[in-house]
Short mmCIF file of C-alpha atoms in Angstrom, two decimals:
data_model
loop_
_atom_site.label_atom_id
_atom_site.label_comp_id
_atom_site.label_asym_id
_atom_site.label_seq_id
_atom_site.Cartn_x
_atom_site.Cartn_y
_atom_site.Cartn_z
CA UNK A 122 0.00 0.00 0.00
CA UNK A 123 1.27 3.21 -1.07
CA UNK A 124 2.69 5.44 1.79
CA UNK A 125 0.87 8.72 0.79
CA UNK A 126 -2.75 6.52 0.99
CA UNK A 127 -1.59 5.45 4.25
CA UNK A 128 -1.11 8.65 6.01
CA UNK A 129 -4.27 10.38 4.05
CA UNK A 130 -6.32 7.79 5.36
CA UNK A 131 -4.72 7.89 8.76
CA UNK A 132 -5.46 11.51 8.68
CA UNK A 133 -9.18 11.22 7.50
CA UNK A 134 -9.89 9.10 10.22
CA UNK A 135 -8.26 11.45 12.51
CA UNK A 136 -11.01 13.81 11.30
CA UNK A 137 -13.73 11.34 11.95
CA UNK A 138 -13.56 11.43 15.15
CA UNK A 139 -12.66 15.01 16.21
CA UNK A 140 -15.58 15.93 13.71
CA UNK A 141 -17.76 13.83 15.34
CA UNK A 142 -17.31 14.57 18.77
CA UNK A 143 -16.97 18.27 17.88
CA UNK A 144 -20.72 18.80 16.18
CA UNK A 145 -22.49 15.96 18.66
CA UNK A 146 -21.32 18.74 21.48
CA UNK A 147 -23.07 21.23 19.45
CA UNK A 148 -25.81 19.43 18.22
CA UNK A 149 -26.11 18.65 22.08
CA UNK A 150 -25.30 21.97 23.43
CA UNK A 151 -28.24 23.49 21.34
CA UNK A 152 -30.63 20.78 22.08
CA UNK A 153 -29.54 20.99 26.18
CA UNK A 154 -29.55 25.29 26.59
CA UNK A 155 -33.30 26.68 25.51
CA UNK A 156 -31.43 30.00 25.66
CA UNK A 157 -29.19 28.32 22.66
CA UNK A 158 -32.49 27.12 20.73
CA UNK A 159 -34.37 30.28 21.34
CA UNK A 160 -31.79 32.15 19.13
CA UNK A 161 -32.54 31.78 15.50
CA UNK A 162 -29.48 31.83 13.82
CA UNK A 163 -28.39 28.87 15.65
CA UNK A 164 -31.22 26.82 13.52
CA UNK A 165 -28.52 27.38 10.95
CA UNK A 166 -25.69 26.70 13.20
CA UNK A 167 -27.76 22.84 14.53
CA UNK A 168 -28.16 22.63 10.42
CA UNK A 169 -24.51 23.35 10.13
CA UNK A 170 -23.35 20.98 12.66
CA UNK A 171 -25.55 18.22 11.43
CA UNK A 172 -24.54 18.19 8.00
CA UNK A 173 -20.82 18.52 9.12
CA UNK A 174 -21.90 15.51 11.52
CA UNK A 175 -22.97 12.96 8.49
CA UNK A 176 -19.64 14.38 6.24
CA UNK A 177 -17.46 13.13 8.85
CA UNK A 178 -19.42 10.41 10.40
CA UNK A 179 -20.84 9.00 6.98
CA UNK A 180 -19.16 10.52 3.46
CA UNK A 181 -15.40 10.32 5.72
CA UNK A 182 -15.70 6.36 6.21
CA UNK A 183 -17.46 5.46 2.70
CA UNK A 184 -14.50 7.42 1.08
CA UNK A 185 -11.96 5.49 3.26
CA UNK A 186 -13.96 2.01 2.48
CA UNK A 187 -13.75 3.09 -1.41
CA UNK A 188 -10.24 3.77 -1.48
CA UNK A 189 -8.88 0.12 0.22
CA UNK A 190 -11.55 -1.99 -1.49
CA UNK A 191 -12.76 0.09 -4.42
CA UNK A 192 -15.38 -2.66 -5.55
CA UNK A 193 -17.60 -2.49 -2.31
CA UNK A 194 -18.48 0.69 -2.76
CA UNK A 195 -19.48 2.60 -6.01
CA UNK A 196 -17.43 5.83 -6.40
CA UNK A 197 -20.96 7.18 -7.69
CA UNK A 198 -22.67 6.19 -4.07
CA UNK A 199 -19.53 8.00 -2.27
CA UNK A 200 -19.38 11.33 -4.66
CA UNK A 201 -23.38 11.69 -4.65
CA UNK A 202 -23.31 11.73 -0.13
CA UNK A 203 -20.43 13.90 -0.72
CA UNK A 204 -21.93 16.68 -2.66
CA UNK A 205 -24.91 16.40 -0.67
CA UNK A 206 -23.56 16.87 2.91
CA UNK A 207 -21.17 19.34 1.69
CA UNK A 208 -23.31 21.39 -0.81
CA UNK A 209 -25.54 21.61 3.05
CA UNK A 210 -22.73 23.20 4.77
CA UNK A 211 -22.20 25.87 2.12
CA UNK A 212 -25.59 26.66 2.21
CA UNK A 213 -25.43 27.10 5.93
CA UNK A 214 -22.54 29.45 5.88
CA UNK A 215 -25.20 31.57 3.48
CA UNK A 216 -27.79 31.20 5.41
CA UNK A 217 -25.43 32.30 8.82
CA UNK A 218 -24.53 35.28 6.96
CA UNK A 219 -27.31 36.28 5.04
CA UNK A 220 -29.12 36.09 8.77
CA UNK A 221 -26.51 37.78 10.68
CA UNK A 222 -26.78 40.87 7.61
CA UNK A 223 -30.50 40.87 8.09
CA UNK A 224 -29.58 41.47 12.18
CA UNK A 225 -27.02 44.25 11.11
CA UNK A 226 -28.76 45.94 8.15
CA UNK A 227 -32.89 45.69 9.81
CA UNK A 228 -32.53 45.55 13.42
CA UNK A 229 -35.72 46.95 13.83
CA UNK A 230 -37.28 44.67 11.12
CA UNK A 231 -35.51 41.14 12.32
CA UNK A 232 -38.05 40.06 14.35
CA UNK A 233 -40.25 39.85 11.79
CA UNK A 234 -38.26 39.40 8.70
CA UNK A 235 -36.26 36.11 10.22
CA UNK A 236 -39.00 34.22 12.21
CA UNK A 237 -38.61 30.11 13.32
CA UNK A 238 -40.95 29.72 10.91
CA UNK A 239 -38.78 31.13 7.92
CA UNK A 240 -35.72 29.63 9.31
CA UNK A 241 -37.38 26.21 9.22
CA UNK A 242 -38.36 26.57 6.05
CA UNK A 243 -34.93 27.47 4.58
CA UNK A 244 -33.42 24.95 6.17
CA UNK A 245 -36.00 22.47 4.64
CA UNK A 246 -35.56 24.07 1.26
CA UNK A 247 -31.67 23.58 1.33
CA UNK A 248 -31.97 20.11 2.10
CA UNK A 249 -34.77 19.34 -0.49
CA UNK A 250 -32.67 21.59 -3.09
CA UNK A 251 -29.14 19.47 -2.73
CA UNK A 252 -30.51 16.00 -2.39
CA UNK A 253 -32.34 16.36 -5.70
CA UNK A 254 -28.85 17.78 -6.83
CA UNK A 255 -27.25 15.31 -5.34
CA UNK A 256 -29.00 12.28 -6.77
CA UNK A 257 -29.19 13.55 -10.27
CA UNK A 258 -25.86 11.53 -11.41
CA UNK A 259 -26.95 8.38 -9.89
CA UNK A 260 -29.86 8.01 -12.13
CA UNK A 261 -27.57 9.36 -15.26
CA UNK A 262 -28.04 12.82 -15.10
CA UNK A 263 -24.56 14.73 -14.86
CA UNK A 264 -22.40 11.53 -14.70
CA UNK A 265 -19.54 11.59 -16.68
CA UNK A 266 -19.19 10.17 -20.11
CA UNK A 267 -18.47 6.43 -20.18
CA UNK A 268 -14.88 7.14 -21.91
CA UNK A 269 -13.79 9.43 -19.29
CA UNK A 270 -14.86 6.92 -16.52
CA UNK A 271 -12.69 4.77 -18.43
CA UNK A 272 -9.72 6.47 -17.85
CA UNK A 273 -9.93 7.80 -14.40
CA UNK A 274 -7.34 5.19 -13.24
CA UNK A 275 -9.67 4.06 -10.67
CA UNK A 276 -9.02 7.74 -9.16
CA UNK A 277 -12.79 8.85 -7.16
CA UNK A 278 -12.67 12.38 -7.85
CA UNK A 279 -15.50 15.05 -8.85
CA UNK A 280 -13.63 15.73 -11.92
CA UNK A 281 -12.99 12.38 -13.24
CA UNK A 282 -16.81 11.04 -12.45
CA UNK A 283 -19.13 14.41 -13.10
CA UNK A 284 -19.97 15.63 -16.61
CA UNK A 285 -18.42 18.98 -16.99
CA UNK A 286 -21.78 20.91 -16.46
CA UNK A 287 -22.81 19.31 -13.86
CA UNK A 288 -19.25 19.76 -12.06
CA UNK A 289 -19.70 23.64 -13.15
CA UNK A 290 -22.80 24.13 -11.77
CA UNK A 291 -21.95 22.88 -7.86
CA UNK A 292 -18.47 24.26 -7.95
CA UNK A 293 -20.13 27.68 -9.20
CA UNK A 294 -23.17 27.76 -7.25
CA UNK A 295 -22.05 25.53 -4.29
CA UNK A 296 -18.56 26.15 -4.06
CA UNK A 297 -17.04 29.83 -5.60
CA UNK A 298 -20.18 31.66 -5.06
CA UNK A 299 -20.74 30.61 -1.34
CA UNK A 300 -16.90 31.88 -0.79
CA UNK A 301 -18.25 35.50 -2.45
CA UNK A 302 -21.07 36.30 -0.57
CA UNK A 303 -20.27 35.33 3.06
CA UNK A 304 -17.51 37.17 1.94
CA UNK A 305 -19.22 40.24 0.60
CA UNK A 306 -21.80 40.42 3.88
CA UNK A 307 -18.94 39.75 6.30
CA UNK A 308 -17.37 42.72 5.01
CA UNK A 309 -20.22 44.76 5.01
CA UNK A 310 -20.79 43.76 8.31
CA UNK A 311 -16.87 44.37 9.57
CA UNK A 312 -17.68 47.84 8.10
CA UNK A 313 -20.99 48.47 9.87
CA UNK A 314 -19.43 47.30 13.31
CA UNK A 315 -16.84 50.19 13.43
CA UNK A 316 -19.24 52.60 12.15
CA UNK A 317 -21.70 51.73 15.20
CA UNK A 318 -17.98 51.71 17.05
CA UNK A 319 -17.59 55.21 16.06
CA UNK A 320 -21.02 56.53 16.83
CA UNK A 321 -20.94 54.67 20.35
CA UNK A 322 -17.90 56.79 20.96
CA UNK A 323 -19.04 59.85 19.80
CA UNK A 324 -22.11 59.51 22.10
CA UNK A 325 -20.48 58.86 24.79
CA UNK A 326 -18.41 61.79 24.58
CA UNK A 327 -21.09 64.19 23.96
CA UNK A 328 -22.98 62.69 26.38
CA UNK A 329 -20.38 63.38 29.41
CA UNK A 330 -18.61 66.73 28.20
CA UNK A 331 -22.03 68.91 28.35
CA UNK A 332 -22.35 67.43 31.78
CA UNK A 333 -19.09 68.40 33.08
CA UNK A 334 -17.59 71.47 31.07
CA UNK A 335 -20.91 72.94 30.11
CA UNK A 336 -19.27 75.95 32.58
CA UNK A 337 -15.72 75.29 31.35
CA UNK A 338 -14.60 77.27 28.94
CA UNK A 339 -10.81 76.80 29.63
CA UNK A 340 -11.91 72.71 29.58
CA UNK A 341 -13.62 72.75 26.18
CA UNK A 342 -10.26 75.15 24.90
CA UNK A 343 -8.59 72.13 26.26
CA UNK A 344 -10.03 69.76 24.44
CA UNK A 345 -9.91 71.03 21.44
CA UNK A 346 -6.06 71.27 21.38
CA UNK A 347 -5.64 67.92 22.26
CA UNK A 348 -4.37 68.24 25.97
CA UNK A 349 -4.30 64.86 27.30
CA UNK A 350 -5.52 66.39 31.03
CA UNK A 351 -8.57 68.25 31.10
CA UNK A 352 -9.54 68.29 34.42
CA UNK A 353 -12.96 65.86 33.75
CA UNK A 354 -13.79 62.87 35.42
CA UNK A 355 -15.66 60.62 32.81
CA UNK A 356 -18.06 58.02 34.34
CA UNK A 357 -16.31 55.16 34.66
CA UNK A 358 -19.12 52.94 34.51
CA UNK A 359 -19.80 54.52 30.92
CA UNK A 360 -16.01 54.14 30.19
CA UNK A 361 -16.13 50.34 31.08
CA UNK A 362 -19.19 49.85 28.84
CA UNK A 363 -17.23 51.44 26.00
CA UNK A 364 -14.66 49.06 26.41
CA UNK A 365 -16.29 46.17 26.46
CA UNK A 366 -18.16 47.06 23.36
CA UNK A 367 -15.32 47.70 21.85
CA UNK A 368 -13.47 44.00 22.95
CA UNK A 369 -16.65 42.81 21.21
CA UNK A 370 -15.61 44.63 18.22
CA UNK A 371 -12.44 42.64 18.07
CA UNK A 372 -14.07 39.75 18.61
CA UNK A 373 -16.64 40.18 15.45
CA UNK A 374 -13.23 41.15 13.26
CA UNK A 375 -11.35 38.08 14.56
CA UNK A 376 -14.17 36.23 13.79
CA UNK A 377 -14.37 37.19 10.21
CA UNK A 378 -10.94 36.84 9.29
CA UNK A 379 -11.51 33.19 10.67
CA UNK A 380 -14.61 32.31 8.73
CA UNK A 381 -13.47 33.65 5.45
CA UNK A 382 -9.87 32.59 6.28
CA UNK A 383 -10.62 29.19 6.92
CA UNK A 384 -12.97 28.83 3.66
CA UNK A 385 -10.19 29.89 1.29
CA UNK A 386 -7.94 27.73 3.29
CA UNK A 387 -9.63 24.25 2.93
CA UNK A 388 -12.19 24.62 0.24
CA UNK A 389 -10.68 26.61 -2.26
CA UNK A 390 -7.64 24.19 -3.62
CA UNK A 391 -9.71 21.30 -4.29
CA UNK A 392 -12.53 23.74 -5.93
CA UNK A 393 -9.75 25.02 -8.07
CA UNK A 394 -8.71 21.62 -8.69
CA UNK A 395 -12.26 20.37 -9.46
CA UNK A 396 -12.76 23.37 -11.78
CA UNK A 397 -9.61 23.42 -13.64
CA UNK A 398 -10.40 19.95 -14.69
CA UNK A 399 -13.63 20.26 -15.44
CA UNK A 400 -12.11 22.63 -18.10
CA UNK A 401 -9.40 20.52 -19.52
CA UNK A 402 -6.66 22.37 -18.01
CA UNK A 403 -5.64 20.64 -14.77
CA UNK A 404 -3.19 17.28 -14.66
CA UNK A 405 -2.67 17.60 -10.93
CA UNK A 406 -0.83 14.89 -8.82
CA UNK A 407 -3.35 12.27 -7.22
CA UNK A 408 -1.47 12.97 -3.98
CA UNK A 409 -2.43 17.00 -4.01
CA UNK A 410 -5.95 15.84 -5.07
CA UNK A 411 -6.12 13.63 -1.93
CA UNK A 412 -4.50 16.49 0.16
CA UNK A 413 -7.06 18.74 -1.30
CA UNK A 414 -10.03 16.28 -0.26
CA UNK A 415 -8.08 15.69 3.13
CA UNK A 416 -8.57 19.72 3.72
CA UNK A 417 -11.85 19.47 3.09
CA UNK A 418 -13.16 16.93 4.89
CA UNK A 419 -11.28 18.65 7.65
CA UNK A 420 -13.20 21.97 6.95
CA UNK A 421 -16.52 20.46 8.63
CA UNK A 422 -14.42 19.19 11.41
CA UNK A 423 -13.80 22.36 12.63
CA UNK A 424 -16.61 25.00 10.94
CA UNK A 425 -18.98 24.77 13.92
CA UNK A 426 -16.36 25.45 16.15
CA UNK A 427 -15.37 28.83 14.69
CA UNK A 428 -19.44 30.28 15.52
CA UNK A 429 -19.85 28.25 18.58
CA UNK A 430 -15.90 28.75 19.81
CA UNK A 431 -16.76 32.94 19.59
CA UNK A 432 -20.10 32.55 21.77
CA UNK A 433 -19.77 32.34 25.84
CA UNK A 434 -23.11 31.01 26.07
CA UNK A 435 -21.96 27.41 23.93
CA UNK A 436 -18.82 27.27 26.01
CA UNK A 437 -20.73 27.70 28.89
CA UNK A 438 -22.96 24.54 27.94
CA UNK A 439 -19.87 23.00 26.36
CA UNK A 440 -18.67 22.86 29.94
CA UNK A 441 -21.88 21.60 31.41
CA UNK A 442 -21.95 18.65 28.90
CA UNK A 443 -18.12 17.62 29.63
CA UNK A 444 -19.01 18.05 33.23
CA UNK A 445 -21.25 15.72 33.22
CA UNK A 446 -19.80 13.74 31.19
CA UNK A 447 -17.18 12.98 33.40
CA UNK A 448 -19.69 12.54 36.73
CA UNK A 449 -21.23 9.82 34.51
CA UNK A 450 -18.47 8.24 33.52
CA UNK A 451 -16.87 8.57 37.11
CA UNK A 452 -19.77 6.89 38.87
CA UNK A 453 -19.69 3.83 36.41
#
């Protein structure tokens, strides 16, 4: 057995089971806290976790089965739970954005605009949409030509066992355009957090200087020449709330950089490599194809963490669940 196929698989299995511990604590965490299931954008996170839960805990172990005994499994079976489970957590990752831009844009308006009831219902839709998708090439439509599956080597790969429009239209609509709006909305909403940064401040300041040089002439002279010691005595309790607003600031930015990050990181080299086939113009290594599949696979290991790793309330639970984990396990 081929070194490279040994440590890939290693690797993937690896993933199995962080993955699958990893989203079960969600999927848990959500299910355990009503204050967690109350929220509606985690109906999009549970989604999220659950189709990252069947990639690693299903579409992981057929892949691994299909590469040591290639005849038990059909590469069609393996490709058609892989585009399904992963086509789900790209429309997730929409439907977290698209909901946390509704939040941003219509605060006012959220309430009504982003009900249970419409959350349900796109999750629903997503699933309906990408197991029709999905399914399409096992009853002929979108496979690949029977020549090409001729010479794929054996190789289970999108581009070596889709038809070319098929493989356009998920890496397009599933894949690349996924990447450009969360991106787009994330940066609209990295924009709109320091502007409501900036207008905090600014209220803040007008809110305490009236109160305590609105007789100060020489104060307000101060101020405006930049003297770093007016004598003022800003309320610290406003002060602290300023700060911690702005720590959740940095928290929303570092957030951002990870979601997007992380996307390019994993997703984008096998899309690439998936695309530039489907175009004729790729004759990539079958070891950077499997690293490409290893990264990811390893992308819904760790997605829910990056939402549920920036919110106190599912560490919190996290904690709980461990907790009593442990007391369960103790008392056996």
């Amino acid at each position: 057995m081929p070194v490279e196929t040994v440590i890939t698989s290693t690797f993937m299995a690896l993933v199995t089971v962080v993955g699958t511990i990893g989203n079960l604590l969600v999927i848990c965490a959500i299910l355990r806290n009503q204050r967690l299931r109350e929220t509606i954008s985690n109906y999009f996170v549970f989604n999220l976790a659950v189709s990252d839960l069947l990639t690693v805990s299903v579409a992981i172990p057929l892949r691994l089965v299909e590469g040591f005994q290639p005849a038990s499994i059909p590469c069609s079976a393996v490709i058609a739970v892989t585009v399904l489970f992963d086509g789900l957590s790209r429309l997730n990752i929409i439907f977290i954005s698209v909901d946390r831009f509704v939040a941003v844009k219509f605060p006012f308006e959220y309430i009504s605009y982003m009900t249970s009831i419409i959350a349900t219902a796109l999750v629903i839709s997503g699933w309906v949409v990408m197991t029709a998708f999905a399914i399409l090439p096992l009853v002929g439509v979108g496979a690949a030509p029977p020549e090409l599956l001729q010479q794929n080597h054996g190789l289970c790969f999108f581009s070596t066992n889709l038809s070319t429009a098929y493989l356009l239209i998920f890496l397009i609509g599933f894949c690349l355009l996924p990447v450009l709006l969360s991106s787009l909305i994330n940066l609209f909403l990295l924009k709109a957090s320091h502007r409501q940064m900036r207008v905090i401040r600014v209220q803040f300041l007008t809110a305490e200087i009236p109160n305590n040089f609105a007789t100060s002439a020489t104060n307000v002279k101060a101020l405006e020449e930049g003297n770093n010691e007016p004598t003022v005595n800003i309320d610290l309790q406003n002060t602290d709330c300023l700060r911690i607003l702005q720590l959740r600031q940095r928290k929303v930015l570092r957030m951002v950089i990870v979601l997007v990050g992380l996307f390019f990181v994993f997703v984008l080299p096998i899309t690439l490599i998936d695309l530039l086939g489907a175009l004729g113009y790729s004759h990539v290594p079958p070891i950077v194809a499997k690293i490409a599949v290893c990264m990811i696979y390893t992308n819904a290991a760790i997605n829910v963490f990056v939402y549920a790793g920036f919110n106190r309330e599912f560490r919190k639970t996290f904690a709980q669940i461990i907790q009593a984990g442990r007391a369960c396990f103790g008392s056996v």
